[in-house]
PDB file of C-alpha atoms in Angstrom:
ATOM      1  CA  MET O   1       0.462   0.064  -0.014  1.00  0.00           C
ATOM      2  CA  SER O   2       1.410   3.597  -0.853  1.00  0.00           C
ATOM      3  CA  PHE O   3       0.027   6.997   0.389  1.00  0.00           C
ATOM      4  CA  GLN O   4       0.980  10.423  -1.762  1.00  0.00           C
ATOM      5  CA  LEU O   5       0.732  13.348  -0.286  1.00  0.00           C
ATOM      6  CA  ASP O   6       0.813  17.069  -2.193  1.00  0.00           C
ATOM      7  CA  PHE O   7       2.350  20.416  -1.078  1.00  0.00           C
ATOM      8  CA  ALA O   8       2.419  24.232  -1.231  1.00  0.00           C
ATOM      9  CA  TYR O   9       6.061  24.626  -0.644  1.00  0.00           C
ATOM     10  CA  LEU O  10       9.744  22.884  -0.546  1.00  0.00           C
ATOM     11  CA  LEU O  11      11.536  24.966   2.093  1.00  0.00           C
ATOM     12  CA  THR O  12      15.143  23.552   2.394  1.00  0.00           C
ATOM     13  CA  TYR O  13      17.129  23.342   5.431  1.00  0.00           C
ATOM     14  CA  ASP O  14      20.738  22.850   6.462  1.00  0.00           C
ATOM     15  CA  ALA O  15      20.579  19.130   6.884  1.00  0.00           C
ATOM     16  CA  GLY O  16      24.268  18.883   8.765  1.00  0.00           C
ATOM     17  CA  ALA O  17      23.579  21.051  11.324  1.00  0.00           C
ATOM     18  CA  PRO O  18      21.783  20.123  14.308  1.00  0.00           C
ATOM     19  CA  GLY O  19      17.879  20.643  14.086  1.00  0.00           C
ATOM     20  CA  ILE O  20      16.163  21.634  10.556  1.00  0.00           C
ATOM     21  CA  THR O  21      16.106  25.544  11.552  1.00  0.00           C
ATOM     22  CA  LEU O  22      14.184  27.803   9.407  1.00  0.00           C
ATOM     23  CA  ASP O  23      14.093  31.789   9.102  1.00  0.00           C
ATOM     24  CA  VAL O  24      10.242  32.848   9.687  1.00  0.00           C
ATOM     25  CA  THR O  25       8.398  35.474  10.835  1.00  0.00           C
ATOM     26  CA  LEU O  26       6.631  37.102  13.874  1.00  0.00           C
ATOM     27  CA  LYS O  27       4.769  39.836  13.990  1.00  0.00           C
ATOM     28  CA  THR O  28       1.803  41.854  15.906  1.00  0.00           C
ATOM     29  CA  ASN O  29       0.035  45.098  15.318  1.00  0.00           C
ATOM     30  CA  ASP O  30       2.594  47.190  13.392  1.00  0.00           C
ATOM     31  CA  ARG O  31       5.957  45.395  14.573  1.00  0.00           C
ATOM     32  CA  ILE O  32       7.743  42.096  12.155  1.00  0.00           C
ATOM     33  CA  VAL O  33      10.372  39.830  13.059  1.00  0.00           C
ATOM     34  CA  HIS O  34      12.382  37.608  11.992  1.00  0.00           C
ATOM     35  CA  VAL O  35      13.830  35.358  13.495  1.00  0.00           C
ATOM     36  CA  GLU O  36      16.045  31.327  13.206  1.00  0.00           C
ATOM     37  CA  THR O  37      13.654  28.937  14.266  1.00  0.00           C
ATOM     38  CA  ASN O  38      13.487  25.245  14.634  1.00  0.00           C
ATOM     39  CA  ILE O  39      10.750  23.252  13.331  1.00  0.00           C
ATOM     40  CA  ASP O  40      10.234  20.288  17.053  1.00  0.00           C
ATOM     41  CA  THR O  41       7.848  17.734  16.337  1.00  0.00           C
ATOM     42  CA  GLY O  42       8.899  16.963  20.254  1.00  0.00           C
ATOM     43  CA  ALA O  43       7.463  20.707  21.928  1.00  0.00           C
ATOM     44  CA  SER O  44       4.484  20.479  22.587  1.00  0.00           C
ATOM     45  CA  HIS O  45       4.415  24.752  22.490  1.00  0.00           C
ATOM     46  CA  SER O  46       5.553  27.048  19.486  1.00  0.00           C
ATOM     47  CA  ILE O  47       8.021  28.957  21.663  1.00  0.00           C
ATOM     48  CA  PHE O  48      10.362  31.806  21.798  1.00  0.00           C
ATOM     49  CA  SER O  49      12.731  34.094  23.652  1.00  0.00           C
ATOM     50  CA  ARG O  50      11.828  36.745  25.682  1.00  0.00           C
ATOM     51  CA  ARG O  51      14.127  39.305  23.540  1.00  0.00           C
ATOM     52  CA  ILE O  52      11.763  37.776  20.733  1.00  0.00           C
ATOM     53  CA  GLY O  53       9.379  39.137  22.386  1.00  0.00           C
ATOM     54  CA  GLU O  54      10.920  42.054  23.623  1.00  0.00           C
ATOM     55  CA  GLU O  55      11.499  43.044  20.011  1.00  0.00           C
ATOM     56  CA  LEU O  56       7.445  42.695  19.287  1.00  0.00           C
ATOM     57  CA  GLY O  57       7.094  45.512  21.565  1.00  0.00           C
ATOM     58  CA  LEU O  58       5.497  42.227  23.575  1.00  0.00           C
ATOM     59  CA  GLN O  59       4.323  42.624  27.941  1.00  0.00           C
ATOM     60  CA  ILE O  60       5.902  39.035  27.784  1.00  0.00           C
ATOM     61  CA  GLU O  61       4.198  39.343  31.699  1.00  0.00           C
ATOM     62  CA  THR O  62       0.833  40.667  30.400  1.00  0.00           C
ATOM     63  CA  GLY O  63       0.335  37.090  28.551  1.00  0.00           C
ATOM     64  CA  TYR O  64      -1.316  34.016  29.204  1.00  0.00           C
ATOM     65  CA  ARG O  65       0.708  32.271  32.052  1.00  0.00           C
ATOM     66  CA  GLN O  66       2.077  28.588  31.512  1.00  0.00           C
ATOM     67  CA  VAL O  67       4.741  26.510  32.895  1.00  0.00           C
ATOM     68  CA  PHE O  68       6.405  23.677  30.596  1.00  0.00           C
ATOM     69  CA  SER O  69       8.129  20.769  31.311  1.00  0.00           C
ATOM     70  CA  THR O  70      11.648  19.969  30.468  1.00  0.00           C
ATOM     71  CA  ALA O  71      13.549  16.353  30.513  1.00  0.00           C
ATOM     72  CA  THR O  72      16.231  18.723  31.896  1.00  0.00           C
ATOM     73  CA  GLY O  73      13.432  21.199  34.204  1.00  0.00           C
ATOM     74  CA  ALA O  74      10.333  23.301  33.929  1.00  0.00           C
ATOM     75  CA  PHE O  75      10.757  27.101  32.432  1.00  0.00           C
ATOM     76  CA  GLU O  76       7.661  29.782  33.116  1.00  0.00           C
ATOM     77  CA  ALA O  77       6.951  31.553  29.261  1.00  0.00           C
ATOM     78  CA  TYR O  78       3.802  33.864  28.020  1.00  0.00           C
ATOM     79  CA  GLY O  79       1.654  33.284  25.629  1.00  0.00           C
ATOM     80  CA  HIS O  80       0.588  36.277  23.346  1.00  0.00           C
ATOM     81  CA  GLU O  81      -1.434  36.487  19.705  1.00  0.00           C
ATOM     82  CA  ALA O  82       0.645  36.941  17.500  1.00  0.00           C
ATOM     83  CA  THR O  83       0.999  36.233  12.899  1.00  0.00           C
ATOM     84  CA  LEU O  84       3.510  33.563  12.447  1.00  0.00           C
ATOM     85  CA  ILE O  85       4.911  33.261   8.992  1.00  0.00           C
ATOM     86  CA  VAL O  86       6.498  29.818   7.942  1.00  0.00           C
ATOM     87  CA  GLY O  87       7.600  30.086   4.348  1.00  0.00           C
ATOM     88  CA  GLU O  88       4.271  31.583   2.450  1.00  0.00           C
ATOM     89  CA  ILE O  89       1.822  30.268   4.885  1.00  0.00           C
ATOM     90  CA  GLU O  90       0.488  32.964   7.233  1.00  0.00           C
ATOM     91  CA  PHE O  91      -1.020  31.971   9.864  1.00  0.00           C
ATOM     92  CA  GLU O  92      -2.860  33.127  13.561  1.00  0.00           C
ATOM     93  CA  VAL O  93      -2.048  31.359  16.727  1.00  0.00           C
ATOM     94  CA  MET O  94      -0.858  32.113  20.853  1.00  0.00           C
ATOM     95  CA  VAL O  95       3.316  31.556  20.585  1.00  0.00           C
ATOM     96  CA  PHE O  96       4.893  31.792  24.087  1.00  0.00           C
ATOM     97  CA  PHE O  97       7.716  33.331  24.773  1.00  0.00           C
ATOM     98  CA  GLY O  98      10.044  32.781  27.994  1.00  0.00           C
ATOM     99  CA  VAL O  99      10.811  35.151  30.962  1.00  0.00           C
ATOM    100  CA  ASN O 100      14.115  34.290  31.694  1.00  0.00           C
ATOM    101  CA  LYS O 101      16.592  36.255  29.353  1.00  0.00           C
ATOM    102  CA  ASN O 102      18.724  33.518  29.768  1.00  0.00           C
ATOM    103  CA  PHE O 103      15.769  31.008  26.894  1.00  0.00           C
ATOM    104  CA  ASN O 104      17.088  31.822  24.007  1.00  0.00           C
ATOM    105  CA  ARG O 105      15.579  29.037  21.955  1.00  0.00           C
ATOM    106  CA  ASN O 106      12.742  29.243  19.185  1.00  0.00           C
ATOM    107  CA  VAL O 107      11.091  26.325  18.161  1.00  0.00           C
ATOM    108  CA  ILE O 108       7.487  26.330  16.621  1.00  0.00           C
ATOM    109  CA  GLY O 109       6.406  23.108  17.555  1.00  0.00           C
ATOM    110  CA  ARG O 110       2.885  21.575  17.687  1.00  0.00           C
ATOM    111  CA  PHE O 111       0.473  23.481  19.072  1.00  0.00           C
ATOM    112  CA  GLY O 112       0.634  27.113  18.059  1.00  0.00           C
ATOM    113  CA  GLY O 113       2.791  25.993  14.507  1.00  0.00           C
ATOM    114  CA  LEU O 114       2.184  22.504  13.255  1.00  0.00           C
ATOM    115  CA  ASP O 115      -1.063  22.323  14.084  1.00  0.00           C
ATOM    116  CA  HIS O 116      -1.783  24.668  11.361  1.00  0.00           C
ATOM    117  CA  LEU O 117       0.507  23.025   8.684  1.00  0.00           C
ATOM    118  CA  ARG O 118       0.818  19.505   6.972  1.00  0.00           C
ATOM    119  CA  VAL O 119       4.711  18.667   6.588  1.00  0.00           C
ATOM    120  CA  GLY O 120       6.569  16.330   4.870  1.00  0.00           C
ATOM    121  CA  ILE O 121      10.210  15.894   5.808  1.00  0.00           C
ATOM    122  CA  VAL O 122      13.186  14.011   3.447  1.00  0.00           C
ATOM    123  CA  ASP O 123      16.070  14.880   6.288  1.00  0.00           C
ATOM    124  CA  TYR O 124      18.476  13.708   4.551  1.00  0.00           C
ATOM    125  CA  GLU O 125      18.326  16.004   1.772  1.00  0.00           C
ATOM    126  CA  GLY O 126      17.620  19.119   4.179  1.00  0.00           C
ATOM    127  CA  LYS O 127      13.504  19.279   2.423  1.00  0.00           C
ATOM    128  CA  LEU O 128      10.559  20.620   3.871  1.00  0.00           C
ATOM    129  CA  TYR O 129       7.353  19.721   2.093  1.00  0.00           C
ATOM    130  CA  LEU O 130       4.351  23.189   3.938  1.00  0.00           C
ATOM    131  CA  SER O 131       1.803  23.137   2.909  1.00  0.00           C
ATOM    132  CA  ARG O 132      -1.436  24.644   5.444  1.00  0.00           C
ATOM    133  CA  TYR O 133      -3.265  22.273   6.928  1.00  0.00           C
ATOM    134  CA  ASP O 134      -6.553  23.058   5.905  1.00  0.00           C
ATOM    135  CA  GLU O 135      -6.280  23.521   2.012  1.00  0.00           C
ATOM    136  CA  GLU O 136      -6.714  20.963   0.029  1.00  0.00           C
TER     137      GLU O 136
END
């Protein structure tokens, strides 16, 4: 048995680098920030560094508070509505921003990111196939 998926976009990434790293864009109101971000299928939510939220003009602690647990410990982050643009795909989501200034990871996780996309990965070739989830 075989299956076929169709994708609207093909993005490439450095297959030799750690992780699947893409340049994405975040927008809130009249501010836009371009940020190097990892696709992380193991992350429950899309989470960005505090610095990115501040560049967007957000007061981080006024958002929706959530504590995230990882294998190495827990950290606090606050959710804010934003527009996330991956390749040419744009959607409105809640993304989180770490409280601690030392939190420097930027990831697209399952909620607020991957849940809006259909994704195909050919890692050996550094190819990421994308479409909006809600488009046929």
